[in-house]
PDB file of C-alpha atoms in Angstrom:
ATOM      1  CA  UNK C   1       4.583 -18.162 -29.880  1.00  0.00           C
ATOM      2  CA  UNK C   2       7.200 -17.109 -27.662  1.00  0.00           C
ATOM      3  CA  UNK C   3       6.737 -16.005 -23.510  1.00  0.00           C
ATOM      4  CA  UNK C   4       5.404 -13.448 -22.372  1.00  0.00           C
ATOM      5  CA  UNK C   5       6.985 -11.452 -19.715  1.00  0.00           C
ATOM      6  CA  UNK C   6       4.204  -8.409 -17.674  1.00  0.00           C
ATOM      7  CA  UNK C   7       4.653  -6.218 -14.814  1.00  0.00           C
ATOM      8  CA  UNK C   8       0.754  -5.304 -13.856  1.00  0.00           C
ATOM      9  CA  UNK C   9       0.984  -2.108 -11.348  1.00  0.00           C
ATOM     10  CA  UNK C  10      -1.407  -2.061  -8.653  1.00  0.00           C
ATOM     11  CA  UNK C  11      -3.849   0.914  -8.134  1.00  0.00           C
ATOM     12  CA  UNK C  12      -5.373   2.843  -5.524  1.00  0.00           C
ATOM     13  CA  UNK C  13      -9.107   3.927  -6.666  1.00  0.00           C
ATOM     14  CA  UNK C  14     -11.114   6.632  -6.150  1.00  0.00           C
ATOM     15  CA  UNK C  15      -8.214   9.238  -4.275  1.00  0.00           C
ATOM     16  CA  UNK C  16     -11.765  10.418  -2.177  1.00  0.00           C
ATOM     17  CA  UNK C  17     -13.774  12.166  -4.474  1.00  0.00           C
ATOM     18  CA  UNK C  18     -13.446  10.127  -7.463  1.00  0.00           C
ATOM     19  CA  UNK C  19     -15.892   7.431  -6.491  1.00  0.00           C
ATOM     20  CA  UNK C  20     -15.457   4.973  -9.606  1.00  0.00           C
ATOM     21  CA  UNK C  21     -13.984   7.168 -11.662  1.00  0.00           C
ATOM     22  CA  UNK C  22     -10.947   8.436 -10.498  1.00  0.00           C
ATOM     23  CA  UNK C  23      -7.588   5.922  -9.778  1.00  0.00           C
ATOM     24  CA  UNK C  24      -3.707   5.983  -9.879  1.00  0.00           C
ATOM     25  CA  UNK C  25      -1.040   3.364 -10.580  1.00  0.00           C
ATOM     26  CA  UNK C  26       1.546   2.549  -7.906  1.00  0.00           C
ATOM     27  CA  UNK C  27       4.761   0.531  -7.470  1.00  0.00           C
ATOM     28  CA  UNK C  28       3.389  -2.967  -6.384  1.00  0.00           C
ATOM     29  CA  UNK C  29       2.778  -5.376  -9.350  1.00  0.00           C
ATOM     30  CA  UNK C  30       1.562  -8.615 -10.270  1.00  0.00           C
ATOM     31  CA  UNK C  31       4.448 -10.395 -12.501  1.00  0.00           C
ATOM     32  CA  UNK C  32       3.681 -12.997 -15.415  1.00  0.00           C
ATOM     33  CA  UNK C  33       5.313 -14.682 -16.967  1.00  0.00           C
ATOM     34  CA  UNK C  34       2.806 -17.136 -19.725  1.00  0.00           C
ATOM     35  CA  UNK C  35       4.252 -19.796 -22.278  1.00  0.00           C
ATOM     36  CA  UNK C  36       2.415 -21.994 -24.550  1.00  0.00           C
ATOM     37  CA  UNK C  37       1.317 -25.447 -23.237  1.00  0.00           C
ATOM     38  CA  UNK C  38      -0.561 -28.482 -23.214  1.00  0.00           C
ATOM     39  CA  UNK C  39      -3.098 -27.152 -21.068  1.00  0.00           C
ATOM     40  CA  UNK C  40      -3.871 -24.093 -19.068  1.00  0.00           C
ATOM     41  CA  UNK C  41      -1.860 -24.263 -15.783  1.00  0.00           C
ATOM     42  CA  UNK C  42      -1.215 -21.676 -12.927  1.00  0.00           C
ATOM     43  CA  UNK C  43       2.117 -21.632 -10.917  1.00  0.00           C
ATOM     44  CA  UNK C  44       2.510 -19.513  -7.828  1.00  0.00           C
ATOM     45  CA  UNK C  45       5.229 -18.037  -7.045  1.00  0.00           C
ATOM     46  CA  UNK C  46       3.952 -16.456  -3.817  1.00  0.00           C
ATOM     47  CA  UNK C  47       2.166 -18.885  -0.978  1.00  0.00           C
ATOM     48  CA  UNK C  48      -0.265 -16.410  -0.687  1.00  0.00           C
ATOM     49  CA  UNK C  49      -1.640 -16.558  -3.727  1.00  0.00           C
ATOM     50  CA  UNK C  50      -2.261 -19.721  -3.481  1.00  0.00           C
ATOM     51  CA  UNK C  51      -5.648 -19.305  -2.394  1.00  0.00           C
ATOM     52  CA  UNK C  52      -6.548 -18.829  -5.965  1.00  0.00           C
ATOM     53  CA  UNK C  53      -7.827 -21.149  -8.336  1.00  0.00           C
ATOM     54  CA  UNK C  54      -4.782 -22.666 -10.281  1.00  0.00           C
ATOM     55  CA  UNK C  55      -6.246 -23.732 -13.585  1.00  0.00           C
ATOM     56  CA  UNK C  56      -8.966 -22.455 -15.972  1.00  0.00           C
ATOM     57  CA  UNK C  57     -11.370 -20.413 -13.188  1.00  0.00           C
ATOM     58  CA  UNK C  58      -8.637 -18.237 -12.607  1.00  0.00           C
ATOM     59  CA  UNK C  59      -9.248 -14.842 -13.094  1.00  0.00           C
ATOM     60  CA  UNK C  60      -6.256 -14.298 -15.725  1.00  0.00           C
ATOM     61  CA  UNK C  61      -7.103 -17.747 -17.510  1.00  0.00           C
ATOM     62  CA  UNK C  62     -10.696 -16.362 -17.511  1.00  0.00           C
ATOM     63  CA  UNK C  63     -10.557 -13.379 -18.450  1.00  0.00           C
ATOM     64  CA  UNK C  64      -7.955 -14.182 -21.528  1.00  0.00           C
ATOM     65  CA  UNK C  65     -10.282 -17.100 -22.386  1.00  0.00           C
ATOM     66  CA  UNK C  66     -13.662 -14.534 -22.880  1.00  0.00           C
ATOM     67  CA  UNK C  67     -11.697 -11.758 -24.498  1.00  0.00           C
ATOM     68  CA  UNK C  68     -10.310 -14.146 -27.457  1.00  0.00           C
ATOM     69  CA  UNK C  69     -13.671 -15.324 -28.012  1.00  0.00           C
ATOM     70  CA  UNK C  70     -15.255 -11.816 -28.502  1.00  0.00           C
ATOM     71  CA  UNK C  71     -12.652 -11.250 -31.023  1.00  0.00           C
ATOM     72  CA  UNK C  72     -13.576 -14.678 -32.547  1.00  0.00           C
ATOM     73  CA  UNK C  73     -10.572 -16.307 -31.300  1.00  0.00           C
ATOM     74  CA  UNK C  74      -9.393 -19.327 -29.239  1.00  0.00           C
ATOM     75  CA  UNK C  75      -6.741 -19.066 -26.637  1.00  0.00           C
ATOM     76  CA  UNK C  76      -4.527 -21.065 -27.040  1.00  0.00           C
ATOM     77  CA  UNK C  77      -3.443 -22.989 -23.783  1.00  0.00           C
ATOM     78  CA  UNK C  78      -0.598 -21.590 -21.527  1.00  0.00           C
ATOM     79  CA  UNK C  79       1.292 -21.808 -18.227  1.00  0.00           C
ATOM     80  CA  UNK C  80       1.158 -19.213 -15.956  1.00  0.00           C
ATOM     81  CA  UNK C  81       3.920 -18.501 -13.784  1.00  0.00           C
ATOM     82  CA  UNK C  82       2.452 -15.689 -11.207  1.00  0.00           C
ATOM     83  CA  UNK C  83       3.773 -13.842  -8.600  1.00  0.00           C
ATOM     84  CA  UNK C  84       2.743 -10.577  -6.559  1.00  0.00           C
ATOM     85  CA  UNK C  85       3.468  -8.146  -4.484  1.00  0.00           C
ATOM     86  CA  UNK C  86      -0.153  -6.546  -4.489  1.00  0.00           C
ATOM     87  CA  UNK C  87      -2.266  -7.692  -1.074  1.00  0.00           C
ATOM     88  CA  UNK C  88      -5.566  -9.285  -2.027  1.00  0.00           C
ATOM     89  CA  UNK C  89      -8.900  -8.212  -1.273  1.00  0.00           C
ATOM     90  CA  UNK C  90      -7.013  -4.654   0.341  1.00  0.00           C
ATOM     91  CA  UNK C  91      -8.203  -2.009  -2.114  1.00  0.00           C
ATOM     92  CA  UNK C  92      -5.040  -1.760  -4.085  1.00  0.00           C
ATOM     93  CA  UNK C  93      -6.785  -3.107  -7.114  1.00  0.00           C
ATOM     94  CA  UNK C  94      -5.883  -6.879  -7.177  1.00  0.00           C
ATOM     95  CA  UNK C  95      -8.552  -8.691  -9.304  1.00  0.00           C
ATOM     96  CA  UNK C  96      -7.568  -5.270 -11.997  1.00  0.00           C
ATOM     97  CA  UNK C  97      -4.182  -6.437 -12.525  1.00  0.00           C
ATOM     98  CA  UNK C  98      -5.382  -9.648 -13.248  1.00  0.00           C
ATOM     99  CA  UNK C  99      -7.885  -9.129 -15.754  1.00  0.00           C
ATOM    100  CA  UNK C 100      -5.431  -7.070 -17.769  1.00  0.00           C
ATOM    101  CA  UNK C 101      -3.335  -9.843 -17.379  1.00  0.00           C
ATOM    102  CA  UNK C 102      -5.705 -11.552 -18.950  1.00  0.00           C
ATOM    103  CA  UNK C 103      -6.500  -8.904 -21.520  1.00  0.00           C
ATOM    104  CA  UNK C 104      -2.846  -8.785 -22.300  1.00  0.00           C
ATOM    105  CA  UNK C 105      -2.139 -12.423 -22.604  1.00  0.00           C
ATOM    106  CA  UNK C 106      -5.042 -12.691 -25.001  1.00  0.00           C
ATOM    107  CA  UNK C 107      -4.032  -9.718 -26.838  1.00  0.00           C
ATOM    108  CA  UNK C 108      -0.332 -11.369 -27.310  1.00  0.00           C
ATOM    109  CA  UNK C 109      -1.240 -14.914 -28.046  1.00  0.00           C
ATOM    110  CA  UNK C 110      -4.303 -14.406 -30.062  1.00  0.00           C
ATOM    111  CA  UNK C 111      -2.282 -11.702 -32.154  1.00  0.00           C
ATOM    112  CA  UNK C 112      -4.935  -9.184 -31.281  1.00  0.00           C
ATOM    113  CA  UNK C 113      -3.456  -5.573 -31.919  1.00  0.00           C
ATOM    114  CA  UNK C 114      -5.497  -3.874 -29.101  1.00  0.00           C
ATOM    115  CA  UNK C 115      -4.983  -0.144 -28.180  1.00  0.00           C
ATOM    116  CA  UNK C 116      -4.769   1.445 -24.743  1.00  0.00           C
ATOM    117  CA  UNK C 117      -8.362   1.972 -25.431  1.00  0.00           C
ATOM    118  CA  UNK C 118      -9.853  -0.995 -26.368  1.00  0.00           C
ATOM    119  CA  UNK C 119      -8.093  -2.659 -23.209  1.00  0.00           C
ATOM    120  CA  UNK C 120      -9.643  -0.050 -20.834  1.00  0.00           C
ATOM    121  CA  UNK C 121     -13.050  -0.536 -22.228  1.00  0.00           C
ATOM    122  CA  UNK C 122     -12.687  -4.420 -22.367  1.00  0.00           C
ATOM    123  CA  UNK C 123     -11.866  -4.340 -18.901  1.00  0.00           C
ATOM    124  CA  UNK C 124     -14.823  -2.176 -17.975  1.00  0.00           C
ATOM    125  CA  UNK C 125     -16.937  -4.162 -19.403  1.00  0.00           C
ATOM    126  CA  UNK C 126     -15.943  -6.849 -16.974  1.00  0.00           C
ATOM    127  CA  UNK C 127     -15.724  -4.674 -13.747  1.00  0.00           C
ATOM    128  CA  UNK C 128     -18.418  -2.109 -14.961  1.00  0.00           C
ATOM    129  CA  UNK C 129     -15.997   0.914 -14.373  1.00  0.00           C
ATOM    130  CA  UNK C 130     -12.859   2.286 -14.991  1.00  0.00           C
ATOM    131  CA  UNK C 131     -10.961   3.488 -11.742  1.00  0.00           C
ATOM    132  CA  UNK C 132      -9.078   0.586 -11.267  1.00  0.00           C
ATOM    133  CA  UNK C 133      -8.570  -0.796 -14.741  1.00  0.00           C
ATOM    134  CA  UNK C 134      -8.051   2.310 -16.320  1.00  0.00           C
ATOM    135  CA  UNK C 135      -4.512   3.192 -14.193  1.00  0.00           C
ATOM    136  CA  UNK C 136      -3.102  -0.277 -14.842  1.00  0.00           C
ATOM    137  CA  UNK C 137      -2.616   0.114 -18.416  1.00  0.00           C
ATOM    138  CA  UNK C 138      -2.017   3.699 -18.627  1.00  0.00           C
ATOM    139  CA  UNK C 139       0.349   4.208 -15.512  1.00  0.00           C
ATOM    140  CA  UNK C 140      -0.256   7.843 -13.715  1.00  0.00           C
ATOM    141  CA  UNK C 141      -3.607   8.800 -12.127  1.00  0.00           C
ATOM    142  CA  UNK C 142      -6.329   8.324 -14.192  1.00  0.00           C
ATOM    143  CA  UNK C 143      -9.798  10.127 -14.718  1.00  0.00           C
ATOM    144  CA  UNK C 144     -12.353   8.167 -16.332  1.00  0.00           C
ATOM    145  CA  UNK C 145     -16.007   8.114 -17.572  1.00  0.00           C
ATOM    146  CA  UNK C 146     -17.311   4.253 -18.415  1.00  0.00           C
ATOM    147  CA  UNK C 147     -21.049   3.885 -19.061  1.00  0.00           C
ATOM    148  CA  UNK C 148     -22.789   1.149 -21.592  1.00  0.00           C
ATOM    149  CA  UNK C 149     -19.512   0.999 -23.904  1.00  0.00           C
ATOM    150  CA  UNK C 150     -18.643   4.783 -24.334  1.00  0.00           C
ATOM    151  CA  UNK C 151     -15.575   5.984 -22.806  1.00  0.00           C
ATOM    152  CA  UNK C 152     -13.783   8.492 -22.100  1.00  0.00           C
ATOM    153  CA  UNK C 153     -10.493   9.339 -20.129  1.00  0.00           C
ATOM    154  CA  UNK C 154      -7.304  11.113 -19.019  1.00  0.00           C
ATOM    155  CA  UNK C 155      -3.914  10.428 -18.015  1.00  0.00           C
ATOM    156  CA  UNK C 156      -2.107  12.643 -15.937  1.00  0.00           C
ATOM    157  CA  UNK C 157       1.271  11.414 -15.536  1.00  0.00           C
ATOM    158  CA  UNK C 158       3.023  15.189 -13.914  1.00  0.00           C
ATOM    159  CA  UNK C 159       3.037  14.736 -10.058  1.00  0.00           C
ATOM    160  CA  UNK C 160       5.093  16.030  -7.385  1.00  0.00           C
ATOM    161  CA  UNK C 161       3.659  14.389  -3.869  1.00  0.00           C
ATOM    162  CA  UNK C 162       4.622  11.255  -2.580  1.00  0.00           C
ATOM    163  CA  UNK C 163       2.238   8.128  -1.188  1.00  0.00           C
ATOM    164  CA  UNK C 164       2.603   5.966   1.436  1.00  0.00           C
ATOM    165  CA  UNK C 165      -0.094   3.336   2.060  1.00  0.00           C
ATOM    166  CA  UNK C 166      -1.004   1.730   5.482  1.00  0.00           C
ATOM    167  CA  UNK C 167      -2.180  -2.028   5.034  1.00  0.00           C
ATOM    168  CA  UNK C 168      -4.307  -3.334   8.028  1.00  0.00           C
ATOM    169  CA  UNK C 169      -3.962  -7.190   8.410  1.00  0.00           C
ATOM    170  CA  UNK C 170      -7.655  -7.813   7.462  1.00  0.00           C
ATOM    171  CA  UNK C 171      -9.387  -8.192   4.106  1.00  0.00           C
ATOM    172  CA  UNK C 172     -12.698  -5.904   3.283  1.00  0.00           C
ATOM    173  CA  UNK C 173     -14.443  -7.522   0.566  1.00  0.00           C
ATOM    174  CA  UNK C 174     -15.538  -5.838  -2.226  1.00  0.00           C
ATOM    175  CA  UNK C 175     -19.064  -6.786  -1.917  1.00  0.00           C
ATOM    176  CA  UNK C 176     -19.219  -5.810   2.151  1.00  0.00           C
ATOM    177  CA  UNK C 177     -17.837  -2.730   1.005  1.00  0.00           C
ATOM    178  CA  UNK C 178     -20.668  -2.091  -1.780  1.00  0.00           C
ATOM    179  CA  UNK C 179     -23.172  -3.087   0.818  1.00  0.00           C
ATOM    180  CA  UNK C 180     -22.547   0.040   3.200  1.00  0.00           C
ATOM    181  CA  UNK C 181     -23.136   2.599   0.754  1.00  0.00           C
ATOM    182  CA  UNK C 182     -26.717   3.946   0.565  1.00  0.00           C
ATOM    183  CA  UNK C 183     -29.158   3.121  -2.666  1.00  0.00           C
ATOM    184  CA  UNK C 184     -29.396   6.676  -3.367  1.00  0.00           C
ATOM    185  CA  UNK C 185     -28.321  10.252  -2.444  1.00  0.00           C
ATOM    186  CA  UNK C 186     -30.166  13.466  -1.918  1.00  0.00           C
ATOM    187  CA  UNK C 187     -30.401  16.066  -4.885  1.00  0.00           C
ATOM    188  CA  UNK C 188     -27.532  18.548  -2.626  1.00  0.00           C
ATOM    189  CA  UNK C 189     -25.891  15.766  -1.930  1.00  0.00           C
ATOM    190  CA  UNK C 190     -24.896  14.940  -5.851  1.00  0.00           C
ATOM    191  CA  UNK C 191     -24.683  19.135  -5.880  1.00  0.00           C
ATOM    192  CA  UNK C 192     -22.291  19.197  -3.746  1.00  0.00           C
ATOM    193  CA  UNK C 193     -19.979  16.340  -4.472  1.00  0.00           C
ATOM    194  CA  UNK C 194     -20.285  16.986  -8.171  1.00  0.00           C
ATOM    195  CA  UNK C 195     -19.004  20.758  -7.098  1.00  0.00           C
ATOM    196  CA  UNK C 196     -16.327  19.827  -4.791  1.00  0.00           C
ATOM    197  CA  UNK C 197     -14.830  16.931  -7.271  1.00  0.00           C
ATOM    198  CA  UNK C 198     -14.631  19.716  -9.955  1.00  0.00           C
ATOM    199  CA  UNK C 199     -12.648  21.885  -8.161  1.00  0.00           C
ATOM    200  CA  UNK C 200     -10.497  19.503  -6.764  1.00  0.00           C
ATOM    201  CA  UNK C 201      -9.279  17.738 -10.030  1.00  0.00           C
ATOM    202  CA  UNK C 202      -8.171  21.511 -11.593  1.00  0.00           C
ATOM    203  CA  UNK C 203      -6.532  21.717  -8.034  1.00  0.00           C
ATOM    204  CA  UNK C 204      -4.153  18.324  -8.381  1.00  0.00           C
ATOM    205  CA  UNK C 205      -3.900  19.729 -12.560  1.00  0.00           C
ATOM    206  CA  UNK C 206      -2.643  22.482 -11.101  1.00  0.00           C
ATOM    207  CA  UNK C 207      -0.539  21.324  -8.504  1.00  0.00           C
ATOM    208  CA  UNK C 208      -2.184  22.992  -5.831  1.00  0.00           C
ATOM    209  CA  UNK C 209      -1.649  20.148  -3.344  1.00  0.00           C
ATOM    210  CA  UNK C 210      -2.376  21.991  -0.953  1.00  0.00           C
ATOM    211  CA  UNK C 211      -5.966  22.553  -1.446  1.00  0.00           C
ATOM    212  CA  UNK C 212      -6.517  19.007  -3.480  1.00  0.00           C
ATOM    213  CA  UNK C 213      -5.974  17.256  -0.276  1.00  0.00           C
ATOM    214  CA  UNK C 214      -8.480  19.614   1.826  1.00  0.00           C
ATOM    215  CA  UNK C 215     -11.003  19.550  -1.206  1.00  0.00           C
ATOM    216  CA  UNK C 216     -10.595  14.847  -1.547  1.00  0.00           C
ATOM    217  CA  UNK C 217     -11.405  14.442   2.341  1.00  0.00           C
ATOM    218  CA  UNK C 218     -14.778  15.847   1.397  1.00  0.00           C
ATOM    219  CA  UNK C 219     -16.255  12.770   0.034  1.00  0.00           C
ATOM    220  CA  UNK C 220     -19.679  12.390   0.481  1.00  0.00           C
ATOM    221  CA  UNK C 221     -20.720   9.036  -1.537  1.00  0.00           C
ATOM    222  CA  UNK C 222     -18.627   6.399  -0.214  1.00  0.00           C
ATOM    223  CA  UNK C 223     -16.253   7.128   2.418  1.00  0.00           C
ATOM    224  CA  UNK C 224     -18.407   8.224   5.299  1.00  0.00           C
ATOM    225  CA  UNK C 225     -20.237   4.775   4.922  1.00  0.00           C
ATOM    226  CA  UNK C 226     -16.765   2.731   4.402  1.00  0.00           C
ATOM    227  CA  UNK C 227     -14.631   4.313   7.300  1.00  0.00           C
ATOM    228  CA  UNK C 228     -16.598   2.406  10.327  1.00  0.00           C
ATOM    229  CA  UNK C 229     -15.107  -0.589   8.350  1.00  0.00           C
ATOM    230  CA  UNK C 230     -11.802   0.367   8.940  1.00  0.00           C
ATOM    231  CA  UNK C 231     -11.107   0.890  12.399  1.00  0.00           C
ATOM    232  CA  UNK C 232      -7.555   2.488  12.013  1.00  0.00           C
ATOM    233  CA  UNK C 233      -8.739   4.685   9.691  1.00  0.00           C
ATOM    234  CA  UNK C 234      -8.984   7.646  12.397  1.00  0.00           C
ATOM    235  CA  UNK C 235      -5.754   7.520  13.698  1.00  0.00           C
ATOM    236  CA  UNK C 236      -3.992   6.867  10.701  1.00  0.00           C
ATOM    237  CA  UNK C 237      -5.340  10.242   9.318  1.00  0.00           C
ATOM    238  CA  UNK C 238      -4.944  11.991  12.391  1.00  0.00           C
ATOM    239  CA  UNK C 239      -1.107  11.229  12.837  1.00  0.00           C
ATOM    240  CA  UNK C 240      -0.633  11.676   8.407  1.00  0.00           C
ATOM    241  CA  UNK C 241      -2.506  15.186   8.780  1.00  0.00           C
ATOM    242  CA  UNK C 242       0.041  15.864  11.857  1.00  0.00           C
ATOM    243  CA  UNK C 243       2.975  15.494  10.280  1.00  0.00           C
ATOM    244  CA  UNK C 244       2.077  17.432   7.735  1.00  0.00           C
ATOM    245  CA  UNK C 245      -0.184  15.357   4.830  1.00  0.00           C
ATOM    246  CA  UNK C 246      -1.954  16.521   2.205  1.00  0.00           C
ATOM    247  CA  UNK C 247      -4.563  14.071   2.471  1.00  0.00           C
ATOM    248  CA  UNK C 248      -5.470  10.411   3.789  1.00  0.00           C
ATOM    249  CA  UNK C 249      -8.224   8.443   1.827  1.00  0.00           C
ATOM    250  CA  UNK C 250      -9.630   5.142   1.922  1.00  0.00           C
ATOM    251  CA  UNK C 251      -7.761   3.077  -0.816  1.00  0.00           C
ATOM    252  CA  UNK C 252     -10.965   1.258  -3.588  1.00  0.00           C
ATOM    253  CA  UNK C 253     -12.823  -0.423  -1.083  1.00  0.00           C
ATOM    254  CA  UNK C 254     -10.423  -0.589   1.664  1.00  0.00           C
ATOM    255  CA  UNK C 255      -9.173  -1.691   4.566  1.00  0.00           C
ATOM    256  CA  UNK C 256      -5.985  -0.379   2.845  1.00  0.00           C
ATOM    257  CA  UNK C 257      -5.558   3.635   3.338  1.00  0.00           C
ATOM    258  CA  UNK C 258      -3.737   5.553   0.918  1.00  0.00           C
ATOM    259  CA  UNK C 259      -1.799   9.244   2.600  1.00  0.00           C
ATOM    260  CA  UNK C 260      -0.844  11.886  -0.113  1.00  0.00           C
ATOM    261  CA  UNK C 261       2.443  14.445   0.851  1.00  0.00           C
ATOM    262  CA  UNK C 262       4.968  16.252   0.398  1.00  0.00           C
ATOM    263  CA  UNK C 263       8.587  13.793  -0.412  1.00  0.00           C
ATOM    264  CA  UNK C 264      10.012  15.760   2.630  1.00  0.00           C
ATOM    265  CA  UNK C 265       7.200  14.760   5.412  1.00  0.00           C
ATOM    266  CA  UNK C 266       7.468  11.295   4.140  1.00  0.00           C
ATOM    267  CA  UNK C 267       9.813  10.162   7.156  1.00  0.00           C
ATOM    268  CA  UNK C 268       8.156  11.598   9.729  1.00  0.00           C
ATOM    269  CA  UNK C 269       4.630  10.539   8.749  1.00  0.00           C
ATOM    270  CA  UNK C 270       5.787   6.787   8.200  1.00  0.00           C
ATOM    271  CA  UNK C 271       7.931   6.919  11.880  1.00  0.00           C
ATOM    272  CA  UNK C 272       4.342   8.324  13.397  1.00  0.00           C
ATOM    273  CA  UNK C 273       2.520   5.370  11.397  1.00  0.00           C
ATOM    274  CA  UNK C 274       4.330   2.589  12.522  1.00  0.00           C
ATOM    275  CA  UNK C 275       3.439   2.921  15.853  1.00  0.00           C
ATOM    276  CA  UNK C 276      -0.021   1.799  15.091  1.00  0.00           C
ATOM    277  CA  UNK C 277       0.006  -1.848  15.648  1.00  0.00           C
ATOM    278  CA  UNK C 278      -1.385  -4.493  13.065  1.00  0.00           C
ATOM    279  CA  UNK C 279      -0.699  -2.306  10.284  1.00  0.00           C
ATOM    280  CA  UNK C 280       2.354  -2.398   7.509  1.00  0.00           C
ATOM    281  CA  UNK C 281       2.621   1.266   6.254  1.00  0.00           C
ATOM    282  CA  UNK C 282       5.351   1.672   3.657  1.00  0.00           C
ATOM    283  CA  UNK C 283       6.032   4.551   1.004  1.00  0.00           C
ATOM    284  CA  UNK C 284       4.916   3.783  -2.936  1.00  0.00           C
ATOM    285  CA  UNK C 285       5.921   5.756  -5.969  1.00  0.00           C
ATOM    286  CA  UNK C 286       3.316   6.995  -8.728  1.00  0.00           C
ATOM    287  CA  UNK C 287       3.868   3.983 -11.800  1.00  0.00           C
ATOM    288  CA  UNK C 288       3.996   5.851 -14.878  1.00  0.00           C
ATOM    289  CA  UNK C 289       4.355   4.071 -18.364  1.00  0.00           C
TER     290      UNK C 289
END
């Protein structure tokens, strides 16, 4: 078979509220480019990927590898050529894009015919939900419901506010991040998150920004465990909310931090940010399909 040319988009999970459910594409992206060969072979592209396995444990080769054989395929072996603009291990959904790579290249070479989907739900069943997977094949923010193979979803592709992400030079893992959150919540706890999320998602259907962003720095699950991870965290939201933000969330896991606004406070929010040392802060468009 002939190449195979994808542009994976990053993703910023949960926008506050949305703990594991909730995600949106944006314009960083893993780029592959996969050709038949004698045997499965990564090439980087990018020195810093080249932390990453560069033959059959790698995540794409992986994943590809497991989805032809639940279809009752073999894939066939392939060179990689892999490059990236999304940070690793910063909460802007890196290990995603590469298992729909993997998806993908499977679906190509082993002639698969998969739907939107049946991609979503393969990849869920690898990462157990959909926030992350969900927005890189359907572009736009994403609203999902993943639990024991039934899913269910929306795409809202309509938006009007801008993002600009702030990327600390230090990696959170996924697992650390996991590990602050509590085993359990309290009944008004759940009440209260499950109320506030509600109202919030007709809010950003609505395009009441306003009021979105108030309503997503209510989170009550995961962020108030996460943010002593991120030491910035503070003062980036203090100086976004200054210059006139709708919002500032902690991006998946972290340490990246995602800021929500009007286009026309985007200059003066990012001339604020950059005066916060250690941290790259730059402004990302919504990737729609």
């Amino acid at each position: 078979m002939k190449e195979i040319n994808l542009k994976i988009p990053a993703t910023s999970a949960n926008l506050g509220l949305g703990f594991d459910s909730i995600g949106v594409a944006v314009t960083k992206f893993l780029k592959i480019k996969a050709y038949p060969s004698e045997a499965f072979k990564i090439e980087f592209l990018n020195s810093d990927l080249k932390v990453l396995p560069p033959g059959e444990d790698n995540l794409v080769i992986s994943t590809a590898k497991s989805i032809a054989l639940k279809y009752n395929k073999e894939m066939p072996p392939v060179t990689v050529e892999m490059d990236s603009e999304i940070p690793l291990a910063h909460g802007l959904g890196s290990s995603s894009s590469a298992i729909v790579a993997g998806i993908e290249l499977a679906a190509y070479f082993c002639d698969l015919n998969l739907t939107d989907h049946d991609k979503i739900m393969l990849g869920c069943d690898i990462e157990g939900h959909p926030d992350n997977i969900g927005p890189c094949i359907t572009g736009g923010v994403f609203v999902g419901y993943y639990n024991h193979g039934e899913l269910y979803y929306h795409v809202l592709d309509d938006i009007d506010f801008s993002l600009i992400v702030s990327v600390p030079n230090y990696m959170i893992n996924t697992n650390e991040a996991r590990r602050a959150l509590p085993d359990s919540y309290d009944r008004q706890t759940a009440v209260n998150q499950n109320a506030i999320n509600n109202v919030m998602l007709f809010s950003l259907f609505n395009k009441e920004y306003i009021d979105m962003g108030r309503l997503m720095m209510k989170d009550q699950f995961h962020e108030i465990y996460r943010r002593p991870l991120i030491k910035e965290f503070d003062d980036i939201k203090d100086r976004a909310l200054k210059n006139g933000a709708y919002a500032t969330v902690i991006s998946g896991a972290g340490p990246s931090v995602m800021t929500l606004c009007d286009q026309k406070d985007v200059g003066g929010i990012l001339n604020d940010l950059k005066k916060i040392r250690n941290v790259e802060h730059e402004e990302l468009e919504i990737y729609t399909k």
